[in-house]
Coordinates of C-alpha atoms in Angstrom, one line a residue:
X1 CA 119.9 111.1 64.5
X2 CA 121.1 107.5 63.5
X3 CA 118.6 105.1 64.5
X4 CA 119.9 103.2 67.8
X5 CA 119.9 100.0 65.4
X6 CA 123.1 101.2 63.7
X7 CA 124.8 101.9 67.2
X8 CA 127.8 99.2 67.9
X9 CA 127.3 99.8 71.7
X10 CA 124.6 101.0 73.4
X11 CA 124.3 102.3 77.0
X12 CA 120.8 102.8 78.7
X13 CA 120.1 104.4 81.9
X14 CA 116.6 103.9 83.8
X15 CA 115.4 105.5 86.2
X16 CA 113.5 105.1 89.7
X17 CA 110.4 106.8 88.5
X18 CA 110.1 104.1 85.5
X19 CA 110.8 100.9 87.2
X20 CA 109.3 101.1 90.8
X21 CA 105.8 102.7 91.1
X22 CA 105.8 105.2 93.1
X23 CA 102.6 104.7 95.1
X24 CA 102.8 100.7 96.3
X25 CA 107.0 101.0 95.7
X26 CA 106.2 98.1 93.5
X27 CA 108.2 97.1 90.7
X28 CA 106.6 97.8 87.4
X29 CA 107.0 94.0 86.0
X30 CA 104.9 94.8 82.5
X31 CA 107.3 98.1 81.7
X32 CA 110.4 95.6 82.8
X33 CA 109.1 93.1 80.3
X34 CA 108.3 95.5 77.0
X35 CA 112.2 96.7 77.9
X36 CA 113.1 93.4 77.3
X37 CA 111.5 93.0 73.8
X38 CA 113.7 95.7 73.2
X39 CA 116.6 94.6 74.5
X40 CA 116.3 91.8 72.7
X41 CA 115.1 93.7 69.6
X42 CA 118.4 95.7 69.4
X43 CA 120.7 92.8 70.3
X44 CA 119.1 90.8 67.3
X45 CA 120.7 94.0 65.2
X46 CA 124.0 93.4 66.7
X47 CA 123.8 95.8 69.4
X48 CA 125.9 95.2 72.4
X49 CA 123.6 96.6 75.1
X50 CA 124.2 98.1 78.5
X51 CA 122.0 98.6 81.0
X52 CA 122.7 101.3 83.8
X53 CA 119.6 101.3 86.3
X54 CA 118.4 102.6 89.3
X55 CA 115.4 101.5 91.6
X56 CA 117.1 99.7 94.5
X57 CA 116.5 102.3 96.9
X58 CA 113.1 102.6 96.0
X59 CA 112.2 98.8 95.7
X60 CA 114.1 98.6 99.2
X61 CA 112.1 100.8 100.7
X62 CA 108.8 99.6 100.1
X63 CA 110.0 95.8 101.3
X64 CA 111.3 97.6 104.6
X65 CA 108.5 99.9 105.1
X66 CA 110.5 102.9 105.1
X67 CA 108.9 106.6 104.7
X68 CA 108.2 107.7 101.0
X69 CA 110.0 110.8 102.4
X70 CA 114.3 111.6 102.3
X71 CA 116.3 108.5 104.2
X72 CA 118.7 109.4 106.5
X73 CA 122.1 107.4 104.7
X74 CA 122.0 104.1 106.8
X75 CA 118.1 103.6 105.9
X76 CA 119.5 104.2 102.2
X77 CA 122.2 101.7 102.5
X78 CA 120.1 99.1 104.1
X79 CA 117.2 99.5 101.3
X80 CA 120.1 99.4 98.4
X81 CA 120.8 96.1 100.2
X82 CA 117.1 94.7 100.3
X83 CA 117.1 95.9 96.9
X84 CA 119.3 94.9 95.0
X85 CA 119.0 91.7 95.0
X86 CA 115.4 92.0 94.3
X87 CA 116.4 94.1 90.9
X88 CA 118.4 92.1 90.2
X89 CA 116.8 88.8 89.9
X90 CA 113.9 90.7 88.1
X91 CA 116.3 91.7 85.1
X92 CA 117.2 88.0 85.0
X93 CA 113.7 87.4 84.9
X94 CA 112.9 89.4 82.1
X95 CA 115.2 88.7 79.9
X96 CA 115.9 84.9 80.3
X97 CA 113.3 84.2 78.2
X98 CA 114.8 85.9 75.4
X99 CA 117.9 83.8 75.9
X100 CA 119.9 86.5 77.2
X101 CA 122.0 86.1 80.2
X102 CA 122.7 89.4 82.8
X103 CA 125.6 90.5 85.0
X104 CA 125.6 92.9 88.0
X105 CA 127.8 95.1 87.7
X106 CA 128.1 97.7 91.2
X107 CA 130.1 100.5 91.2
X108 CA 131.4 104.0 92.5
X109 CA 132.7 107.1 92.0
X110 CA 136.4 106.0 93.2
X111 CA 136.2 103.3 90.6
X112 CA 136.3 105.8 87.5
X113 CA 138.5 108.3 89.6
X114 CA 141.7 105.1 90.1
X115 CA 142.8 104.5 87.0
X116 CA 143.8 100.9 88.4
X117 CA 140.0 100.4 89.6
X118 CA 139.1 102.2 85.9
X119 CA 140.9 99.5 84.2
X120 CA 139.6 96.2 86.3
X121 CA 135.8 97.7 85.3
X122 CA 136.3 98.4 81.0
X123 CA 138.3 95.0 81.8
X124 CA 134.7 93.2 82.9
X125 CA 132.6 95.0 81.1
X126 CA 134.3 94.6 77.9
X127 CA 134.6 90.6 78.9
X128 CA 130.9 90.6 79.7
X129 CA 129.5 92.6 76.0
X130 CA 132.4 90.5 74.3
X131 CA 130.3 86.6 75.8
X132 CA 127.2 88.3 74.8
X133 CA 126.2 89.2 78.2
X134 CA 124.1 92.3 79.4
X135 CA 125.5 93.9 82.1
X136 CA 123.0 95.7 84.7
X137 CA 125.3 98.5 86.8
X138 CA 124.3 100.4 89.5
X139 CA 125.8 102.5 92.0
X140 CA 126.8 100.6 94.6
X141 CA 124.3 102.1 97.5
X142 CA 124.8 100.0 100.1
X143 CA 128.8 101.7 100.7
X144 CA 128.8 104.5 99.0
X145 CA 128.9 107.5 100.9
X146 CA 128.8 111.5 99.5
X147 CA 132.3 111.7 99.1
X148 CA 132.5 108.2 96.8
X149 CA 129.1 108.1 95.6
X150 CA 128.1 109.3 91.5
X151 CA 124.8 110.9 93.2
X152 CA 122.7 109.9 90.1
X153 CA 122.6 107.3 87.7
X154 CA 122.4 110.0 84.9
X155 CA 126.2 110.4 85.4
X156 CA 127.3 107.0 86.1
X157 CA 125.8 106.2 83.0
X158 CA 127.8 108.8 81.3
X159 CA 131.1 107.5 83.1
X160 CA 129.8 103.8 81.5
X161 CA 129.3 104.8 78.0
X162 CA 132.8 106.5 78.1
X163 CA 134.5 103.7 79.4
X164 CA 133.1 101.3 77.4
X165 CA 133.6 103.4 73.9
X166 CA 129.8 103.9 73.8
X167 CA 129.1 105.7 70.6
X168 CA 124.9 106.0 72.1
X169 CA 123.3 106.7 75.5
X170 CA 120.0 107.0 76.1
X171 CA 118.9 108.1 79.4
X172 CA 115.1 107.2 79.9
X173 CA 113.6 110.0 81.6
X174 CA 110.0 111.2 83.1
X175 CA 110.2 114.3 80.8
X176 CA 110.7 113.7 77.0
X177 CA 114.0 115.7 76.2
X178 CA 115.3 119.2 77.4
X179 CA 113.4 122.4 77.4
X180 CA 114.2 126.0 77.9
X181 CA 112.3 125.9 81.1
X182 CA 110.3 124.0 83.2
X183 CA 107.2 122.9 81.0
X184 CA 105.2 122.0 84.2
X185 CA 105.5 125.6 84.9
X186 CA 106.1 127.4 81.7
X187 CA 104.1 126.4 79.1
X188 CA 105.7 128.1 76.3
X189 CA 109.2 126.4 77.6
X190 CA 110.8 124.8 73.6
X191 CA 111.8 121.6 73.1
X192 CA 115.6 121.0 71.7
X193 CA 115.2 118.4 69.0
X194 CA 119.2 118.9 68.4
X195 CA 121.7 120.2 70.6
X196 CA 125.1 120.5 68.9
X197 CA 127.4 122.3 71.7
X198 CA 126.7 123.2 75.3
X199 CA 126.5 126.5 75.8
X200 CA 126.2 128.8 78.9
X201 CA 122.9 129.7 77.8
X202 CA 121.8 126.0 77.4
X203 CA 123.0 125.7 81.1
X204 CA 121.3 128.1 82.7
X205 CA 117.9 126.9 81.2
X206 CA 118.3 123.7 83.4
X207 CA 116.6 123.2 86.4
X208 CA 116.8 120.6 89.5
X209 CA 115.3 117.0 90.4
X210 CA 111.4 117.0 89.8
X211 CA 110.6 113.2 90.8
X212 CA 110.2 112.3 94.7
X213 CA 112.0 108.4 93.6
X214 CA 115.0 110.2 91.6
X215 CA 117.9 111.7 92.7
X216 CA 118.7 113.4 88.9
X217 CA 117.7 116.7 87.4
X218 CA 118.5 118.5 83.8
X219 CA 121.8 119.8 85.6
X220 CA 123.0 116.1 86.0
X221 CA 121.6 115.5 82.5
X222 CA 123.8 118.1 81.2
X223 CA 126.4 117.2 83.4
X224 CA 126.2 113.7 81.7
X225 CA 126.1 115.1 77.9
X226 CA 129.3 116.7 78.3
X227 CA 131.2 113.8 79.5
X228 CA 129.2 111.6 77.0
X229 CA 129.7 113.6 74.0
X230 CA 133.4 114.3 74.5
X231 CA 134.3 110.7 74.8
X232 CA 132.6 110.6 71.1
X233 CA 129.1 108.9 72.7
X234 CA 126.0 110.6 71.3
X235 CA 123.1 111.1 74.2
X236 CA 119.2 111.2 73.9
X237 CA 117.3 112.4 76.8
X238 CA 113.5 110.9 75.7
X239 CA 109.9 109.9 78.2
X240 CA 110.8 106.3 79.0
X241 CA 107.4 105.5 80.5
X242 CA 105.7 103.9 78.0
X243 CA 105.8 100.7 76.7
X244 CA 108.9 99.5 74.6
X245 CA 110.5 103.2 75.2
X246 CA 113.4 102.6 72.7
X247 CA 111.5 101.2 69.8
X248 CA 109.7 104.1 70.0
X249 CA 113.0 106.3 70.5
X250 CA 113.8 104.5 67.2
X251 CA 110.3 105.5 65.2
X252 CA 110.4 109.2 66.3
X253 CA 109.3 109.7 69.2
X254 CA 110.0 113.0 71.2
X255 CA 114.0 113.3 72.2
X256 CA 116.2 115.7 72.8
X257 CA 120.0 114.6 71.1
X258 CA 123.7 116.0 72.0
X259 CA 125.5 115.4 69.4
X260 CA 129.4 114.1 69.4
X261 CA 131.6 115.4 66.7
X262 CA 134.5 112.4 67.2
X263 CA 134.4 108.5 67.1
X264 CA 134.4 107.5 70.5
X265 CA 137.8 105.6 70.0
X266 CA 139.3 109.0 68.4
X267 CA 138.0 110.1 71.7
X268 CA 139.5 107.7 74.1
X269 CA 143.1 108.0 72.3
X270 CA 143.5 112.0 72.2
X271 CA 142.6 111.2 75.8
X272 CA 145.3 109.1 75.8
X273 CA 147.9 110.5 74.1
X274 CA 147.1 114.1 76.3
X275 CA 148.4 112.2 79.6
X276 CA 151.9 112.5 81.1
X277 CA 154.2 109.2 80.6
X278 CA 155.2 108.0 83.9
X279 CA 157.6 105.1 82.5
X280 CA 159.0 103.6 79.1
X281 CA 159.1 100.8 77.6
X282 CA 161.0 99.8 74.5
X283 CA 160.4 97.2 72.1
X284 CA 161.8 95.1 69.6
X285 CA 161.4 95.0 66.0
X286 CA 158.9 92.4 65.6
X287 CA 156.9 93.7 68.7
X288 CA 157.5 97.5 67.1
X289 CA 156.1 96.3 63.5
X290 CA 153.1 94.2 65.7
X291 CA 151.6 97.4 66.8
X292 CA 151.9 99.1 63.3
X293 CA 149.4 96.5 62.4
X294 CA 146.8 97.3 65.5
X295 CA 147.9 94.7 67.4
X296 CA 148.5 94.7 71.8
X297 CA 151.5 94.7 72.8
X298 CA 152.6 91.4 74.3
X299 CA 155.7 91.1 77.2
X300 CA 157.7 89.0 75.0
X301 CA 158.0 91.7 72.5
X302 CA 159.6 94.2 75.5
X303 CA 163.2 95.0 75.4
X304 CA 163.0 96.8 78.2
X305 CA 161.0 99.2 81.2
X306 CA 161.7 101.9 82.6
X307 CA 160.8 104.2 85.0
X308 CA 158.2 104.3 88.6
X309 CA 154.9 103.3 87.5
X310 CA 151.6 101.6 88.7
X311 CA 148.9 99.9 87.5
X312 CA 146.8 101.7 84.9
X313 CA 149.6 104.6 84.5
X314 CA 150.4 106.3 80.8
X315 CA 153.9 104.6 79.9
X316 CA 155.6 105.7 76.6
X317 CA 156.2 103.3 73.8
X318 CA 159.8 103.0 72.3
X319 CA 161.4 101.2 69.4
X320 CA 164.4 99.8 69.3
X321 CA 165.6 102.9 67.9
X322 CA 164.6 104.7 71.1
X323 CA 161.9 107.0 68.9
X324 CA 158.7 107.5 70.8
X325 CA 155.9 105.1 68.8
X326 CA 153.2 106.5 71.1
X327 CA 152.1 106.2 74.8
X328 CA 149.8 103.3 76.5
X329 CA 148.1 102.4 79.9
X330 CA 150.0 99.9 81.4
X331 CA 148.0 96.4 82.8
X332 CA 151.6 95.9 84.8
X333 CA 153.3 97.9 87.8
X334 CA 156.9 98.7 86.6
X335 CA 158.6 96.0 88.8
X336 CA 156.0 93.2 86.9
X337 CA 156.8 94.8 83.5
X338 CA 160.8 94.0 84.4
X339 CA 159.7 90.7 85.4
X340 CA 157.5 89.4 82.7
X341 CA 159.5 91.4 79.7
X342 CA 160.7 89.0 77.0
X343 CA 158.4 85.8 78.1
X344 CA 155.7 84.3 76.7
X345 CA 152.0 85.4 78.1
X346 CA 151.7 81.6 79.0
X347 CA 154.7 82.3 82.0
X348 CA 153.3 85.0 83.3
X349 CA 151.5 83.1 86.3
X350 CA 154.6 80.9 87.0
X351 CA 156.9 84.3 86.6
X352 CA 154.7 86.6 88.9
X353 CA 153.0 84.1 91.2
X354 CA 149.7 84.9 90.2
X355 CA 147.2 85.2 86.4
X356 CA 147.7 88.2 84.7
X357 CA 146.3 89.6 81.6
X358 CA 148.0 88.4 78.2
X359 CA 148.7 92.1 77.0
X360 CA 150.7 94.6 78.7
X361 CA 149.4 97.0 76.9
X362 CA 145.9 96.4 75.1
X363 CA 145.1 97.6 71.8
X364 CA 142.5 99.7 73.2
X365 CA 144.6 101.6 75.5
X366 CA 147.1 103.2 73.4
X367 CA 147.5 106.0 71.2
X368 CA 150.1 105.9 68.2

């Protein structure tokens, strides 16, 4: 595979088992700090990095006390809480003296699943990789529930990388890559090196969780391939427990890869351009010959909106001709879009009573 310094985004998930030791529940500060040599290693490449990790739960429940055995979901919520901020401020730590400033980023299931709440998080993200920030996102334990909760970091990092047009995810692991069967019990289980499609057969060969401080298995990990990979983001599944785990990744150490056969923008358009238009909105001819050149579209170059839509909805895109250009998520309810239509992205504030984003329709959210 392409070494990770050629990647333009990079998403990494960590997990419990790596970060927090599992016999004191305390955090593993010299593994924290040879992560962020390589942090800053790959950002000195141009690398916009991403970091989705776990370990609240676990760092929580060794400041609380709580039994090394399963936590009923208030004792969960209330170690997320104590935990947190404790990882947290240790990310800071680690990489501030590298000159690199963090963000936390906590989310859930319901914010992938609205398209409205979908939008507000590639919004931040992209704001936070574009001021040279590295995000830290987690689930957000301390509200989610089963129904709104991911379940395993494995998947949110998935759900991260295709939101953020990823084109590599890495997902540091306590095994290094994905076997026919259970090594620990099989010792003739195979190593993939390579793993070009998902098949039923690759499925079945998965097995469940293995580590008492994670939630994940190779079902999740599979789980997370196939929503990587089709949103054009290649995945590695490698051992992240020694030091500097992604230099190492980068010099040949043991990995399983899924490929992805598209771009991840490719990706993220046929995505688009697949999605029923709820509304219309026609431009003019400036505004029309704008996006020809890969520009957003702006409000002042709208003629006109039609139709019911919300937030984050697919809206077709007209020219003045009334031919179809292509179709974009809308930043603007239907009733803003009539308002702001034909003004200036400096009025939108006095026009709507409130800030709003400068495009209607970003760049990155339509298909042509």
């Amino acid at each position: 595979m392409a070494p990770l310094t050629k990647a333009k985004r990079l998403v990494v998930k960590i997990g419990s088992a790596l970060l927090v030791d599992r016999a004191t529940g305390a955090l593993r500060n010299d593994w924290l700090a040879a992560l962020a040599q390589d942090v800053a290693w790959l950002r000195s490449h141009g690398v916009q990095v991403v970091l989705v990790s776990s370990g609240s739960i676990a760092l929580g429940r060794g400041v609380l006390g709580l039994p090394a055995t399963d936590l009923a979901l208030e004792q969960s919520q209330a170690a997320a809480a104590v935990g947190q901020i404790r990882l947290a401020r240790a990310y800071e730590e680690a990489l501030a003296p590298h000159d690199i400033t963090t963000a936390q980023v906590l989310m859930t299931l319901e914010d992938s699943r609205d398209r409205r709440r979908y939008l507000n998080s590639r919004a931040t993200l992209e704001q936070l990789v574009g001021l040279n920030v590295v995000p830290i996102v987690n689930e957000n334990d301390t509200i989610a529930t089963d129904e709104i909760r991911f379940g395993d970091n494995d998947r949110l990092a998935a759900q991260i990388a295709a939101t953020i047009g990823a084109d590599v995810l890495v997902l540091l692991s306590d095994v290094d890559g994905f076997y026919s069967a259970n090594p620990a019990d099989d010792p003739s289980a195979k190593r993939y090196d390579i793993i070009d499609d998902i098949t039923p057969e690759i499925e079945t060969m998965a097995g469940d969780a293995g580590s008492g401080l994670s939630k994940g298995g190779m079902k999740t990990k599979l789980m997370a391939a196939k929503t990587a990979t089709a949103a054009g983001c290649a995945m590695a599944i490698c051992h992240g427990a020694a030091l500097r785990p992604l230099a190492g990744l980068e010099t040949g150490a043991n990995a399983t890869w899924f490929t992805a056969t598209l771009d991840p923008q490719v990706a993220r358009k046929r995505w688009i351009a697949a999605m029923k238009p709820l509304g219309t909105v026609t431009l003019d001819t400036g505004a029309a010959l704008a996006l020809s050149r890969g520009n957003s579209l702006l409000p002042a170059g709208v003629h006109a909106v039609s139709g019911m839509f919300g937030r984050g909805d697919p809206v077709a895109i007209t020219g003045p001709d009334g031919h179809q250009l292509g179709l974009g998520l809308s930043r603007y309810t239907a009733e803003e879009a009539q308002k702001i239509k034909g003004h200036r992205s400096a009025e939108i504030e006095m026009l709507l009573g409130y800030p709003g984003r400068a495009a209607l329709i970003h760049r990155d959210d339509m298909a042509l």
